[in-house]
Amino acid sequence: MNSDNTVLSSEKEDIAAFRAAIISTLDAIISSIDSDDAFSGINPYELRKRIGELPFLPEHGDGWDNVLESVKTDILPHMLRTWSPSYMPHLHSPALIESIAAELIIAAFNSSMDSWDQGPAATEIEVRTIRELCRLFGYTDDSDGVFTSGGSQSNISAAIIFRDMFIEKLTGRDVKKHGLPDDFYKLRLYTSEISHFSFDKGAHMMGLGYDSVVKLPVDEKERIDIGKAREIIREDYERGLHPFLIAATIGTTDFGSIDDIQQLREIADEFGMFLHADAAYGSGAILSSYRKRIGDLSLADSITVDFHKMFLLPISASALLVRNGKNLDVFQLHADYLNREEDEEDGYINLVGKSMQTTRRFDALKVYISFRMRGEDGYRKIMDTSIGNAAYFYERISRDDDFIAPIEPELSSVVFALRGGDDRNKKTRRRLLSEGVVIGQTVFEGKTMLKFTLLNPALTHEHIDRLIERIKE
Ligand SMILES: *Cc1c(COP(=O)(O)O)cnc(C)c1O
């Protein structure tokens, strides 16, 4: 490819350059898949030094062939290989093959989701995908949703929506126009003490501050303790505070524990609150044989679904689903240059009105392509393998005196420790990392723990057995 070819066009030469660029890239990727290790094991100082020595914006461009060669030798070998059976620290998955192809389509067409005229088919596919996802989670046709940049944005969007709606309901004030009321510091959002930190971040951005987020204690299975939750909320309510939202976690980041949505719905109703289900992780179970474990999420006023976790789609892909679609109007604002009101009257849907983003990726295509290609049975196999592997690993180490495993997994994560103290566990993780095996580390009841997050559907019981042996060594 020469630098006279700039953008993809109908010119024969541009098409040939595009084809050559993609094929040489494919070759570079494939030639880098030369081991099953997750990571080269290079230390951070060495890697930083090497990357610091690479050209950045040279006076004269290096040309495609040189750049690709350098990417292949200097960068790709130290990329994390998400598909490796030795990679299991985070809710970070390998990508389904067809969804990588979908990314190519997304980049080639570069659609944007803000207005119909920037992505006609993209808009209609997102609308259809959201409709079907709402049905999958049991919402009626009044529901709606939007794709977001990730679970954090989905959660924060939900918190903004229900803060505004709650204040409107309580005082008639339009927060969008007039900002927060004087006694905004009385607003309270309740979530488990082990929920995701996006609620704290969101509280800061929303002008409420961390103090507005009340962390509810968990029971012996790491779920919100319902009795204590009701007492804490009642006390706050009776003290004149304004409890506005409960955020249930459907699959906590470490344990995969699942809050009881039915009971939290009852508490929310008792105190006139909204209920959000952060199912960034656990939403994948809806397509598994274990879907009952996550409860009836249609009881929640909104649901966060991450497709870049259990669903194995490339980053990023997430959606916020809302039970009453009108609630998304919180983000509606018209601009003469973008989303004219008259457009909507004529059937042109401008999705910018449902999102805090303006320019936005066509991530819905990945969901559409993978759902259609795999079907319910294909996805069920993937989810069941992941959940089944966690059950197998837990079972193995519970019978082994070298290990402690405090909680039986409901999803695909297992938190455990080697007996012998924090140091032994920390050293084990570092040692494995330098050997290309990447596992997780966290803290439970003040003790350092290790963690397996078993999202990779190619992982077998034999892989797990070998890892157990390696850790023991
Ligand atoms: C991963 C996760 C999030 C954050 O999602 P991102 O896509 O990383 O922004 C929120 N909540 C839970 C429970 C998660 O596991």
Coordinates of C-alpha atoms and ligand atoms in Angstrom, one line a residue:
M1 CA 0.0 0.0 0.0
N2 CA 1.4 3.4 -0.8
S3 CA 0.5 6.6 1.0
D4 CA -1.4 8.1 -2.0
N5 CA -4.2 5.7 -1.1
T6 CA -5.9 7.5 1.8
V7 CA -9.4 6.4 2.3
L8 CA -11.5 3.4 1.2
S9 CA -13.3 4.4 -2.0
S10 CA -14.7 2.8 -5.2
E11 CA -11.5 3.4 -7.0
K12 CA -9.9 0.1 -8.0
E13 CA -6.5 1.1 -6.6
D14 CA -8.0 2.0 -3.2
I15 CA -9.8 -1.3 -3.0
A16 CA -6.6 -3.1 -3.9
A17 CA -4.7 -1.2 -1.2
F18 CA -7.4 -2.0 1.3
R19 CA -7.4 -5.6 0.5
A20 CA -3.6 -5.7 0.7
A21 CA -3.6 -3.9 4.1
I22 CA -6.1 -6.2 5.6
I23 CA -4.4 -9.4 4.3
S24 CA -1.0 -8.3 5.5
T25 CA -2.5 -7.4 8.9
L26 CA -4.1 -10.8 9.1
D27 CA -0.8 -12.5 8.3
A28 CA 1.0 -10.4 11.0
I29 CA -1.7 -11.4 13.6
I30 CA -1.6 -15.0 12.7
S31 CA 2.2 -15.2 12.7
S32 CA 2.1 -13.7 16.3
I33 CA -0.1 -16.5 17.5
D34 CA 2.9 -18.7 18.1
S35 CA 2.3 -19.8 21.7
D36 CA -0.5 -20.6 24.1
D37 CA 1.0 -18.4 26.8
A38 CA -1.1 -15.4 27.8
F39 CA 1.9 -13.0 28.0
S40 CA 5.5 -12.7 27.0
G41 CA 6.5 -12.1 30.7
I42 CA 8.5 -8.9 29.9
N43 CA 8.8 -6.6 32.9
P44 CA 7.1 -3.1 32.7
Y45 CA 10.4 -1.1 32.8
E46 CA 11.8 -3.0 29.8
L47 CA 8.6 -2.8 27.8
R48 CA 8.3 1.0 28.5
K49 CA 11.9 1.5 27.4
R50 CA 11.4 -0.4 24.1
I51 CA 8.2 1.4 23.3
G52 CA 9.9 4.7 24.1
E53 CA 12.5 4.0 21.5
L54 CA 10.0 3.5 18.6
P55 CA 9.4 6.3 16.1
F56 CA 6.2 8.3 16.7
L57 CA 5.6 11.1 14.2
P58 CA 8.7 11.0 11.9
E59 CA 9.3 13.9 9.5
H60 CA 8.7 11.5 6.6
G61 CA 6.2 8.7 7.0
D62 CA 7.7 5.2 7.5
G63 CA 5.3 3.6 5.0
W64 CA 2.9 0.8 5.7
D65 CA 5.3 -2.2 5.3
N66 CA 7.8 -0.8 7.8
V67 CA 5.1 0.2 10.3
L68 CA 3.4 -3.2 10.1
E69 CA 6.8 -5.0 10.4
S70 CA 7.6 -3.0 13.5
V71 CA 4.1 -3.6 15.0
K72 CA 4.7 -7.3 14.4
T73 CA 8.1 -7.5 16.0
D74 CA 7.9 -4.7 18.7
I75 CA 4.3 -4.7 19.8
L76 CA 2.3 -7.8 19.0
P77 CA 4.6 -10.2 20.9
H78 CA 3.9 -8.3 24.2
M79 CA 0.1 -8.0 23.7
L80 CA -2.0 -9.9 26.1
R81 CA -3.5 -13.0 24.4
T82 CA -7.0 -13.1 25.7
W83 CA -7.6 -16.4 24.0
S84 CA -4.9 -18.2 26.1
P85 CA -6.1 -20.9 28.5
S86 CA -3.6 -19.3 30.9
Y87 CA -5.5 -16.0 31.0
M88 CA -8.1 -15.7 33.7
P89 CA -7.6 -12.6 36.0
H90 CA -10.4 -10.3 34.9
L91 CA -13.9 -10.2 33.3
H92 CA -12.0 -9.8 30.1
S93 CA -12.7 -12.4 27.4
P94 CA -11.4 -13.6 24.2
A95 CA -13.5 -12.5 21.2
L96 CA -15.7 -14.8 19.1
I97 CA -14.2 -15.1 15.6
E98 CA -17.2 -13.7 13.8
S99 CA -17.3 -10.7 16.1
I100 CA -13.7 -9.8 15.1
A101 CA -14.9 -9.8 11.5
A102 CA -17.8 -7.6 12.6
E103 CA -15.3 -5.1 14.0
L104 CA -13.8 -4.9 10.5
I105 CA -17.2 -4.0 9.0
I106 CA -17.8 -1.5 11.8
A107 CA -14.4 0.2 11.1
A108 CA -14.7 0.0 7.3
F109 CA -18.1 1.8 7.2
N110 CA -17.4 3.9 10.2
S111 CA -21.1 4.5 10.8
S112 CA -22.1 6.8 13.7
M113 CA -25.1 6.2 15.9
D114 CA -26.0 9.8 16.6
S115 CA -28.3 10.5 13.7
W116 CA -30.1 8.4 11.1
D117 CA -28.3 10.1 8.2
Q118 CA -24.9 8.9 9.7
G119 CA -26.0 5.3 9.9
P120 CA -29.3 4.3 8.4
A121 CA -28.9 0.5 8.6
A122 CA -26.8 1.0 11.8
T123 CA -29.6 2.9 13.5
E124 CA -32.3 0.3 12.4
I125 CA -30.1 -2.6 13.5
E126 CA -29.5 -1.0 16.9
V127 CA -33.2 -0.3 17.4
R128 CA -34.1 -3.9 16.4
T129 CA -31.3 -5.3 18.6
I130 CA -32.4 -3.3 21.7
R131 CA -36.1 -4.4 21.1
E132 CA -35.1 -8.0 21.0
L133 CA -32.8 -7.7 24.1
C134 CA -35.6 -6.1 26.0
R135 CA -37.8 -9.0 25.2
L136 CA -35.1 -11.5 26.2
F137 CA -34.9 -10.0 29.6
G138 CA -38.7 -10.0 30.0
Y139 CA -39.5 -6.3 29.4
T140 CA -42.7 -5.3 27.5
D141 CA -42.9 -3.2 24.4
D142 CA -42.9 0.0 26.5
S143 CA -39.2 -0.6 27.1
D144 CA -36.2 0.8 25.3
G145 CA -32.5 1.0 25.6
V146 CA -29.3 2.2 24.1
F147 CA -25.8 0.9 23.5
T148 CA -23.1 2.5 25.6
S149 CA -19.3 2.4 25.9
G150 CA -19.4 -0.1 28.8
G151 CA -21.0 -1.1 32.1
S152 CA -19.7 2.0 33.8
Q153 CA -21.5 4.3 31.4
S154 CA -24.6 2.1 31.5
N155 CA -24.7 2.3 35.3
I156 CA -24.0 6.0 35.5
S157 CA -26.7 6.7 32.8
A158 CA -29.2 4.8 34.9
A159 CA -28.2 6.7 38.1
I160 CA -28.7 10.0 36.2
I161 CA -32.1 9.0 34.8
F162 CA -33.4 8.0 38.2
R163 CA -31.9 10.9 40.1
D164 CA -33.7 13.3 37.7
M165 CA -37.0 11.3 37.7
F166 CA -37.0 11.1 41.5
I167 CA -36.4 14.8 42.0
E168 CA -39.1 15.6 39.5
K169 CA -41.6 13.2 41.2
L170 CA -40.7 14.6 44.7
T171 CA -40.6 18.3 44.0
G172 CA -41.6 18.9 40.3
R173 CA -38.2 20.4 39.6
D174 CA -36.7 19.8 36.2
V175 CA -33.0 19.0 37.0
K176 CA -32.1 19.1 33.3
K177 CA -32.9 22.8 33.2
H178 CA -32.4 24.0 36.7
G179 CA -29.8 21.7 38.2
L180 CA -29.9 20.1 41.6
P181 CA -32.2 21.4 44.4
D182 CA -30.7 22.9 47.5
D183 CA -31.1 19.8 49.6
F184 CA -29.5 17.5 47.0
Y185 CA -27.1 16.2 49.7
K186 CA -30.0 14.2 51.1
L187 CA -30.2 12.0 48.0
R188 CA -29.0 8.4 48.6
L189 CA -28.1 5.6 46.3
Y190 CA -27.9 2.1 47.8
T191 CA -25.7 -0.7 46.6
S192 CA -23.8 -3.6 47.9
E193 CA -20.4 -3.0 49.6
I194 CA -18.8 -5.2 46.9
S195 CA -20.6 -3.5 44.0
H196 CA -18.7 -1.9 41.1
F197 CA -17.0 1.4 41.7
S198 CA -18.8 3.0 38.8
F199 CA -21.6 4.1 41.2
D200 CA -19.1 6.1 43.3
K201 CA -17.6 7.6 40.2
G202 CA -21.1 8.4 38.9
A203 CA -22.1 10.0 42.2
H204 CA -19.1 12.3 41.9
M205 CA -19.9 13.2 38.3
M206 CA -23.6 13.8 39.2
G207 CA -22.6 16.3 41.8
L208 CA -23.8 14.2 44.7
G209 CA -20.4 12.9 45.9
Y210 CA -19.3 9.6 47.3
D211 CA -21.2 10.4 50.5
S212 CA -24.5 9.8 48.7
V213 CA -23.6 6.2 48.0
V214 CA -24.5 3.9 50.9
K215 CA -22.8 0.5 50.9
L216 CA -25.1 -2.2 52.1
P217 CA -23.6 -5.1 54.0
V218 CA -23.5 -8.6 52.3
D219 CA -24.5 -12.0 53.8
E220 CA -22.4 -15.1 53.9
K221 CA -22.9 -15.7 50.2
E222 CA -21.7 -12.1 49.3
R223 CA -25.3 -10.9 48.4
I224 CA -26.9 -7.8 49.8
D225 CA -28.2 -8.7 53.3
I226 CA -31.9 -8.0 52.8
G227 CA -32.9 -7.6 56.4
K228 CA -30.1 -5.1 57.1
A229 CA -30.7 -3.3 53.8
R230 CA -34.4 -2.7 54.7
E231 CA -33.3 -1.4 58.2
I232 CA -30.6 1.0 56.8
I233 CA -32.9 2.4 54.2
R234 CA -35.8 2.8 56.6
E235 CA -33.6 4.7 59.1
D236 CA -32.4 7.0 56.4
Y237 CA -35.9 7.6 55.1
E238 CA -37.2 8.3 58.6
R239 CA -34.3 10.7 59.2
G240 CA -35.6 12.8 56.2
L241 CA -33.0 11.6 53.7
H242 CA -34.1 10.8 50.1
P243 CA -33.3 7.2 49.2
F244 CA -33.8 7.3 45.4
L245 CA -32.2 4.2 43.9
I246 CA -31.1 0.7 44.8
A247 CA -28.5 -0.8 42.4
A248 CA -28.5 -4.5 42.7
T249 CA -25.5 -6.4 41.4
I250 CA -26.3 -9.4 39.2
G251 CA -22.8 -11.0 39.3
T252 CA -20.3 -9.1 41.5
T253 CA -16.9 -8.5 39.9
D254 CA -15.0 -10.9 42.2
F255 CA -17.4 -13.6 43.3
G256 CA -20.1 -13.4 40.7
S257 CA -22.6 -13.3 43.6
I258 CA -26.2 -12.3 42.7
D259 CA -28.4 -10.0 44.7
D260 CA -32.0 -11.0 45.2
I261 CA -33.9 -8.8 42.7
Q262 CA -37.3 -9.8 43.9
Q263 CA -36.7 -8.8 47.5
L264 CA -34.9 -5.6 46.5
R265 CA -37.9 -4.7 44.3
E266 CA -40.1 -5.0 47.4
I267 CA -37.9 -2.7 49.4
A268 CA -37.7 -0.2 46.5
D269 CA -41.5 -0.1 46.3
E270 CA -41.9 0.3 50.1
F271 CA -39.8 3.5 50.0
G272 CA -40.8 4.9 46.6
M273 CA -37.4 4.2 45.0
F274 CA -36.2 3.0 41.6
L275 CA -34.3 -0.3 41.2
H276 CA -31.4 -0.8 38.8
A277 CA -29.9 -4.2 38.0
D278 CA -26.1 -4.0 37.3
A279 CA -25.9 -7.3 35.3
A280 CA -22.7 -6.2 33.4
Y281 CA -21.3 -9.6 34.3
G282 CA -24.3 -11.9 35.1
S283 CA -26.5 -11.0 32.1
G284 CA -24.7 -13.7 30.1
A285 CA -26.4 -16.3 32.2
I286 CA -29.7 -15.4 30.6
L287 CA -28.6 -17.6 27.6
S288 CA -27.4 -20.4 29.9
S289 CA -29.1 -23.5 31.4
Y290 CA -28.7 -21.6 34.7
R291 CA -30.8 -18.6 33.9
K292 CA -32.9 -19.0 37.0
R293 CA -29.9 -18.0 39.1
I294 CA -30.0 -14.4 38.0
G295 CA -33.7 -14.0 38.9
D296 CA -36.3 -12.0 37.0
L297 CA -34.5 -8.9 35.9
S298 CA -37.6 -7.5 34.4
L299 CA -38.5 -6.4 37.9
A300 CA -35.8 -3.8 37.7
D301 CA -36.4 -0.4 36.2
S302 CA -33.2 -0.7 34.2
I303 CA -30.6 -3.3 33.4
T304 CA -26.9 -3.0 32.5
V305 CA -25.8 -5.7 30.1
D306 CA -22.1 -6.0 29.0
F307 CA -21.4 -7.9 25.9
H308 CA -17.6 -7.8 26.3
K309 CA -17.7 -10.1 29.3
M310 CA -19.7 -13.4 29.2
F311 CA -21.0 -12.8 25.7
L312 CA -17.4 -12.8 24.3
L313 CA -17.7 -9.8 22.0
P314 CA -14.8 -7.4 21.4
I315 CA -14.5 -4.3 23.6
S316 CA -16.5 -2.3 23.8
A317 CA -20.1 -3.4 23.7
S318 CA -22.7 -2.7 26.4
A319 CA -26.3 -1.7 26.7
L320 CA -28.6 0.0 29.1
L321 CA -32.1 -1.4 28.9
V322 CA -34.9 0.6 30.6
R323 CA -38.3 -0.8 31.5
N324 CA -40.1 2.4 30.6
G325 CA -38.5 3.6 27.4
K326 CA -39.7 7.2 28.0
N327 CA -37.1 7.4 30.8
L328 CA -34.4 7.8 28.3
D329 CA -35.8 11.3 27.4
V330 CA -33.5 12.5 30.2
F331 CA -30.8 12.6 27.5
Q332 CA -32.9 14.2 24.8
L333 CA -31.8 17.6 23.6
H334 CA -32.4 19.0 20.1
A335 CA -29.8 20.7 18.0
D336 CA -30.5 22.4 14.6
Y337 CA -27.3 20.9 13.1
L338 CA -27.9 17.3 14.2
N339 CA -31.2 16.0 15.3
R340 CA -34.1 18.2 14.2
E341 CA -37.5 17.5 15.8
E342 CA -39.1 17.4 12.4
D343 CA -36.9 14.4 11.4
E344 CA -38.5 12.3 14.1
E345 CA -42.0 13.2 12.9
D346 CA -41.0 11.8 9.5
G347 CA -39.7 8.5 10.8
Y348 CA -36.0 9.3 11.0
I349 CA -34.8 8.1 14.3
N350 CA -31.8 10.0 15.8
L351 CA -30.4 7.9 18.6
V352 CA -28.3 10.7 20.0
G353 CA -31.4 11.6 22.1
K354 CA -31.0 8.5 24.2
S355 CA -27.3 8.7 25.0
M356 CA -24.8 10.8 26.9
Q357 CA -22.5 10.3 23.9
T358 CA -22.7 12.0 20.5
T359 CA -20.5 10.2 18.0
R360 CA -21.0 6.6 18.9
R361 CA -19.8 3.2 17.6
F362 CA -22.0 0.7 15.9
D363 CA -21.4 -2.0 18.5
A364 CA -24.9 -3.4 18.0
L365 CA -23.7 -5.1 14.8
K366 CA -21.5 -7.4 16.9
V367 CA -24.4 -8.6 19.0
Y368 CA -26.6 -8.9 15.9
I369 CA -24.1 -11.0 14.0
S370 CA -23.1 -13.3 16.9
F371 CA -26.6 -13.8 18.2
R372 CA -27.8 -14.7 14.7
M373 CA -24.9 -16.9 13.9
R374 CA -24.8 -18.9 17.1
G375 CA -28.4 -19.0 18.1
E376 CA -29.7 -19.9 21.5
D377 CA -28.1 -23.3 21.5
G378 CA -24.7 -22.1 20.4
Y379 CA -24.6 -19.4 23.1
R380 CA -26.0 -21.9 25.7
K381 CA -23.0 -24.1 25.1
I382 CA -20.6 -21.2 25.6
M383 CA -22.3 -20.0 28.8
D384 CA -22.7 -23.5 30.2
T385 CA -19.0 -24.3 29.6
S386 CA -17.9 -21.2 31.4
I387 CA -20.2 -21.7 34.4
G388 CA -19.5 -25.5 34.4
N389 CA -15.7 -24.9 34.5
A390 CA -16.0 -22.7 37.5
A391 CA -18.1 -25.4 39.3
Y392 CA -15.4 -28.0 38.3
F393 CA -12.5 -25.9 39.6
Y394 CA -14.3 -25.1 42.9
E395 CA -15.1 -28.8 43.4
R396 CA -11.5 -29.8 42.8
I397 CA -9.9 -27.3 45.2
S398 CA -12.5 -27.7 47.9
R399 CA -11.3 -31.3 48.2
D400 CA -7.6 -30.2 48.3
D401 CA -6.0 -29.3 51.7
D402 CA -3.6 -26.9 50.0
F403 CA -6.5 -24.5 49.1
I404 CA -9.2 -22.4 50.7
A405 CA -12.3 -21.6 48.6
P406 CA -14.8 -19.6 50.7
I407 CA -17.8 -19.4 48.3
E408 CA -19.3 -21.7 45.8
P409 CA -19.6 -19.9 42.4
E410 CA -22.9 -19.2 40.7
L411 CA -21.3 -17.8 37.6
S412 CA -17.8 -18.2 36.2
S413 CA -15.5 -16.7 38.9
V414 CA -13.9 -18.5 41.7
V415 CA -12.0 -16.7 44.6
F416 CA -9.6 -18.9 46.4
A417 CA -6.2 -18.9 48.3
L418 CA -3.3 -21.2 48.9
R419 CA -2.9 -22.0 52.6
G420 CA 0.1 -20.3 54.0
G421 CA -0.6 -16.6 54.1
D422 CA -0.8 -13.5 52.0
D423 CA 2.8 -13.6 50.9
R424 CA 2.7 -17.0 49.5
N425 CA -0.4 -16.0 47.4
K426 CA 1.1 -12.7 46.1
K427 CA 4.4 -14.4 45.2
T428 CA 2.5 -17.2 43.4
R429 CA 0.6 -14.7 41.2
R430 CA 3.8 -12.7 40.3
R431 CA 5.7 -15.8 39.6
L432 CA 3.0 -17.1 37.3
L433 CA 2.8 -13.7 35.5
S434 CA 6.5 -13.9 34.7
E435 CA 5.9 -17.3 33.2
G436 CA 3.0 -16.1 31.0
V437 CA 0.1 -17.4 33.2
V438 CA -2.1 -14.5 34.3
I439 CA -4.5 -15.1 37.2
G440 CA -6.4 -12.6 39.4
Q441 CA -5.8 -11.3 42.9
T442 CA -8.2 -9.7 45.3
V443 CA -8.9 -9.3 49.0
F444 CA -11.5 -11.2 51.0
E445 CA -12.0 -10.6 54.7
G446 CA -8.7 -8.8 54.9
K447 CA -6.8 -11.7 53.3
T448 CA -5.1 -11.8 49.9
M449 CA -6.9 -14.2 47.6
L450 CA -6.4 -15.5 44.1
K451 CA -9.1 -15.5 41.5
F452 CA -10.0 -17.4 38.3
T453 CA -12.4 -15.8 35.9
L454 CA -13.2 -18.6 33.5
L455 CA -14.8 -17.0 30.5
N456 CA -12.8 -18.8 27.8
P457 CA -15.1 -21.5 26.3
A458 CA -12.0 -23.4 24.9
L459 CA -10.8 -24.1 28.5
T460 CA -11.0 -27.7 29.4
H461 CA -10.9 -29.7 32.7
E462 CA -7.4 -30.8 31.7
H463 CA -6.3 -27.2 31.5
I464 CA -7.7 -26.6 34.9
D465 CA -6.1 -29.7 36.4
R466 CA -2.7 -28.6 35.0
L467 CA -3.1 -25.1 36.4
I468 CA -3.9 -26.5 39.8
E469 CA -0.7 -28.5 39.7
R470 CA 1.3 -25.5 38.6
I471 CA 0.0 -23.3 41.4
K472 CA 0.9 -26.0 43.9
E473 CA 4.4 -26.1 42.6
Ligands
LIG1 C1 -17.3 -4.9 34.5 C2 -18.4 -4.4 35.4 C3 -18.8 -3.1 35.4 C4 -18.1 -2.1 34.5 O1 -18.3 -2.3 33.2 P1 -17.2 -1.8 32.1 O2 -17.8 -2.3 30.9 O3 -15.9 -2.3 32.5 O4 -17.3 -0.3 32.2 C5 -19.8 -2.7 36.2 N1 -20.4 -3.6 37.0 C6 -20.0 -4.9 37.1 C7 -20.7 -5.8 38.1 C8 -19.0 -5.3 36.3 O5 -18.6 -6.6 36.5

